[in-house]
Amino acid sequence: MFQLTENEKIIILSVCIGLLAFTTLITICVVVPSCWMHACLKKIAKKRKLKYGIEGLEEGTYIKLTGAPQYTVECGPPVVRSSSKSNSLLGKNGRKREDSTYSSMSSSSQGNASVSNYSEASIDAPITDIEQDANYGQVTFSVWCRMPDGSNMGELIVVLKEAQDLMPRSYGGTCDPYLVLQLIRDKGRKRWSKSSSTTLYEFRTSSKKKTQHPIFKETFIMEVNQTDLKDGALKIEAYDDEKYANDSELGEITIPLRELPFGRNGEENNTTRDFLEPRKEYGEILFGLSYLPTAERLTFNLTKAHNLKVTADDIESFAPFIRVLLMHNGKLLKKKKTTSRQATTSPVFNETLTFDVPPSQLDHVVFLVVASHRDPQDQSISSPESPTSPPTNSGARKSRHIGKVVIGSSVKGLPLNHWKAMKQSPRKLVTQWHILR
């Protein structure tokens, strides 16, 4: 029979005692929060959860999420305003402001998914389209009147001299600004509302390239009477002449003529006024965003649009579709578009467009979601690879675009909230209404 010596017995007993002590120590360190090993194991577990998507939100966020695979953001009933502009004389202003209300819904090209309400109140940041204290720039102009003594008719001369501190493009780069000048006259009790004023004259300056401080020095002469001087007003709007979308309104100002210090018989007085927040809207669009970090793929689920401004001669020839353009520092990288929908101002698309975007580039790119009109007789824009076709003239090209939404990390207001919600809920579809500008 095998027998152990005294030394061997002592060695085996020591090894067993050591293993027991080591096991007890490890158990205590894992269980007791004050132990350094417990803290290390907790950090490792948290990193693994974040890596594999178990915790969808970053620490410190306030967005309420549920387990449903799709989210709908209710932006409240957007307000629709319509307006028009041209390069020649006009005799009628835009349409009356309308309200529209939507149900909170979302659909994808693969079918309906379950829906959970997503309220504006669940986002901690204030929800505004543009910052309240934003500066929209200034315009400097001069006005004087030539009216012979005893005559009821004369000439109103306006010199648009320059603009300063205009807002840059939200998708990168400086703007190509121009000004639109209107002489409007009140015809009702409500001063200068769209329903109570008529446009007597409308002019446009030339576009200035790549500047936020354009100098125009352009003169416009209008034939007026005493009533026009009493009840008339000048409306000046600043626009950005854009290539890939409709021209963006940078600011506007309306000044009654009786408030202007203009002289008579050639006296010239310079006036500088601040532009106010632009208010032109061209309809609404509902689309969803989702991002897959592992596949490095960003998906636009273009659901539908509502109250689109008709840019065709009649509703029957109006064929809206949606373009999505991927931009970086003002340069176009990629573009895709949906099919068009014929004869409707509230088209339903339910189409999905995908873009390859690495996670490191999410904060450096922006997307232009552009609602456009396709003329069925115009074959020059039939290719999905062409964001804008060579037009016969500038007016023809601009008339194809209805409105746009710029979305990304560099924008403000609701588009930024939508973008943040997408980043904070990877692999989920976050859907929201947006107003076309």
Short mmCIF file of C-alpha atoms in Angstrom, two decimals, residues 248-408:
data_model
loop_
_atom_site.label_atom_id
_atom_site.label_comp_id
_atom_site.label_asym_id
_atom_site.label_seq_id
_atom_site.Cartn_x
_atom_site.Cartn_y
_atom_site.Cartn_z
CA SER A 248 -32.85 79.16 -49.72
CA GLU A 249 -34.40 82.26 -48.20
CA LEU A 250 -31.80 83.79 -45.89
CA GLY A 251 -33.92 86.58 -44.43
CA GLU A 252 -36.66 89.10 -45.15
CA ILE A 253 -37.79 92.54 -44.04
CA THR A 254 -40.95 94.60 -44.77
CA ILE A 255 -40.84 98.36 -44.18
CA PRO A 256 -43.81 100.71 -44.71
CA LEU A 257 -42.83 103.61 -46.97
CA ARG A 258 -44.12 106.15 -44.48
CA GLU A 259 -41.46 104.93 -42.01
CA LEU A 260 -38.54 105.42 -44.41
CA PRO A 261 -36.50 108.66 -44.30
CA PHE A 262 -36.42 109.08 -48.08
CA GLY A 263 -36.02 112.49 -49.63
CA ARG A 264 -37.59 114.04 -52.68
CA ASN A 265 -36.15 115.50 -55.88
CA GLY A 266 -32.95 113.50 -55.85
CA GLU A 267 -32.12 113.50 -52.15
CA GLU A 268 -30.62 110.17 -51.18
CA ASN A 269 -30.63 108.67 -47.67
CA ASN A 270 -28.99 105.37 -46.77
CA THR A 271 -30.94 103.00 -44.53
CA THR A 272 -29.67 99.78 -42.91
CA ARG A 273 -32.16 97.26 -41.54
CA ASP A 274 -31.78 93.81 -39.96
CA PHE A 275 -33.24 90.86 -41.81
CA LEU A 276 -35.84 88.87 -39.91
CA GLU A 277 -36.31 85.10 -39.78
CA PRO A 278 -37.32 83.65 -43.16
CA ARG A 279 -40.78 82.11 -43.18
CA LYS A 280 -41.32 80.53 -46.57
CA GLU A 281 -42.49 76.91 -46.41
CA TYR A 282 -43.23 74.55 -49.27
CA GLY A 283 -44.93 71.59 -47.61
CA GLU A 284 -43.94 68.79 -45.22
CA ILE A 285 -42.20 65.46 -45.58
CA LEU A 286 -42.15 62.37 -43.36
CA PHE A 287 -39.06 60.18 -43.42
CA GLY A 288 -37.20 57.83 -41.10
CA LEU A 289 -33.50 57.42 -40.34
CA SER A 290 -31.63 54.36 -39.16
CA TYR A 291 -27.94 53.60 -38.86
CA LEU A 292 -26.18 50.23 -38.69
CA PRO A 293 -22.71 50.75 -37.16
CA THR A 294 -21.38 47.31 -38.07
CA ALA A 295 -22.46 47.60 -41.72
CA GLU A 296 -21.61 51.33 -41.79
CA ARG A 297 -24.89 51.95 -43.58
CA LEU A 298 -27.34 54.84 -43.13
CA THR A 299 -30.89 54.31 -44.40
CA PHE A 300 -33.53 56.87 -45.37
CA ASN A 301 -37.09 55.54 -45.24
CA LEU A 302 -39.01 58.10 -47.33
CA THR A 303 -42.63 57.64 -46.31
CA LYS A 304 -44.74 60.49 -47.70
CA ALA A 305 -45.12 64.23 -48.22
CA HIS A 306 -47.99 66.63 -47.65
CA ASN A 307 -49.17 70.00 -49.00
CA LEU A 308 -46.36 70.29 -51.56
CA LYS A 309 -46.21 73.55 -53.47
CA VAL A 310 -47.19 72.94 -57.10
CA THR A 311 -44.37 74.07 -59.41
CA ALA A 312 -46.02 72.83 -62.61
CA ASP A 313 -48.60 74.61 -64.76
CA ASP A 314 -51.38 72.41 -63.38
CA ILE A 315 -51.83 69.58 -60.91
CA GLU A 316 -52.18 66.95 -63.64
CA SER A 317 -48.63 67.54 -64.87
CA PHE A 318 -47.20 67.79 -61.34
CA ALA A 319 -45.01 64.74 -60.63
CA PRO A 320 -43.11 65.10 -57.32
CA PHE A 321 -40.24 62.87 -56.22
CA ILE A 322 -37.55 63.00 -53.53
CA ARG A 323 -33.80 63.31 -54.00
CA VAL A 324 -31.34 62.58 -51.16
CA LEU A 325 -27.85 64.05 -51.59
CA LEU A 326 -24.84 63.19 -49.43
CA MET A 327 -22.67 66.31 -48.95
CA HIS A 328 -19.26 66.93 -47.37
CA ASN A 329 -17.89 70.47 -47.00
CA GLY A 330 -20.33 71.68 -49.63
CA LYS A 331 -19.32 69.00 -52.16
CA LEU A 332 -21.65 66.36 -53.52
CA LEU A 333 -20.48 62.80 -52.78
CA LYS A 334 -23.50 60.65 -53.59
CA LYS A 335 -27.11 61.09 -54.69
CA LYS A 336 -30.15 58.87 -54.95
CA LYS A 337 -33.82 59.47 -55.69
CA THR A 338 -37.26 57.90 -55.46
CA THR A 339 -39.70 57.33 -58.29
CA SER A 340 -42.14 60.13 -59.06
CA ARG A 341 -45.83 60.26 -58.16
CA GLN A 342 -48.21 61.77 -60.69
CA ALA A 343 -50.84 64.48 -60.10
CA THR A 344 -50.74 64.80 -56.30
CA THR A 345 -49.56 67.29 -53.69
CA SER A 346 -49.53 64.59 -50.97
CA PRO A 347 -47.55 61.71 -52.51
CA VAL A 348 -46.91 58.43 -50.70
CA PHE A 349 -43.49 56.93 -51.48
CA ASN A 350 -42.64 54.17 -48.99
CA GLU A 351 -39.19 53.80 -50.53
CA THR A 352 -35.81 53.17 -48.93
CA LEU A 353 -32.48 54.75 -49.94
CA THR A 354 -29.19 53.64 -48.36
CA PHE A 355 -25.78 55.31 -48.09
CA ASP A 356 -22.41 53.97 -46.92
CA VAL A 357 -21.19 56.23 -44.13
CA PRO A 358 -18.41 55.17 -41.70
CA PRO A 359 -19.07 56.01 -38.03
CA SER A 360 -16.09 58.38 -38.03
CA GLN A 361 -17.78 60.49 -40.74
CA LEU A 362 -21.25 60.82 -39.17
CA ASP A 363 -20.38 64.18 -37.62
CA HIS A 364 -18.79 65.52 -40.82
CA VAL A 365 -21.43 64.87 -43.49
CA VAL A 366 -24.89 66.32 -44.08
CA PHE A 367 -27.80 65.19 -46.23
CA LEU A 368 -30.06 67.28 -48.45
CA VAL A 369 -33.54 65.82 -48.74
CA VAL A 370 -34.95 67.67 -51.76
CA ALA A 371 -38.53 67.50 -53.01
CA SER A 372 -38.52 68.08 -56.76
CA HIS A 373 -40.93 68.04 -59.69
CA ARG A 374 -40.36 65.97 -62.80
CA ASP A 375 -41.94 67.22 -66.00
CA PRO A 376 -43.21 64.12 -67.88
CA GLN A 377 -42.22 65.80 -71.17
CA ASP A 378 -38.72 66.63 -69.93
CA GLN A 379 -36.37 63.70 -70.57
CA SER A 380 -33.28 65.57 -69.41
CA ILE A 381 -33.68 64.54 -65.76
CA SER A 382 -34.80 60.95 -66.29
CA SER A 383 -31.45 59.57 -65.12
CA PRO A 384 -31.30 58.80 -61.37
CA GLU A 385 -27.59 59.61 -61.44
CA SER A 386 -28.15 63.26 -62.37
CA PRO A 387 -29.10 65.59 -59.47
CA THR A 388 -29.64 68.47 -61.86
CA SER A 389 -29.61 68.33 -65.62
CA PRO A 390 -28.20 71.05 -67.88
CA PRO A 391 -31.14 73.48 -68.14
CA THR A 392 -32.03 75.71 -71.03
CA ASN A 393 -32.17 78.62 -68.60
CA SER A 394 -31.85 79.24 -64.88
CA GLY A 395 -35.58 79.64 -64.34
CA ALA A 396 -36.33 76.23 -65.87
CA ARG A 397 -33.88 74.52 -63.55
CA LYS A 398 -35.12 76.25 -60.40
CA SER A 399 -38.77 75.50 -61.14
CA ARG A 400 -38.10 71.77 -60.78
CA HIS A 401 -37.25 72.06 -57.08
CA ILE A 402 -40.01 72.42 -54.48
CA GLY A 403 -38.28 72.53 -51.10
CA LYS A 404 -35.62 70.85 -49.00
CA VAL A 405 -34.57 69.67 -45.55
CA VAL A 406 -30.93 69.71 -44.46
CA ILE A 407 -30.13 67.11 -41.82
CA GLY A 408 -26.88 66.35 -40.00
#
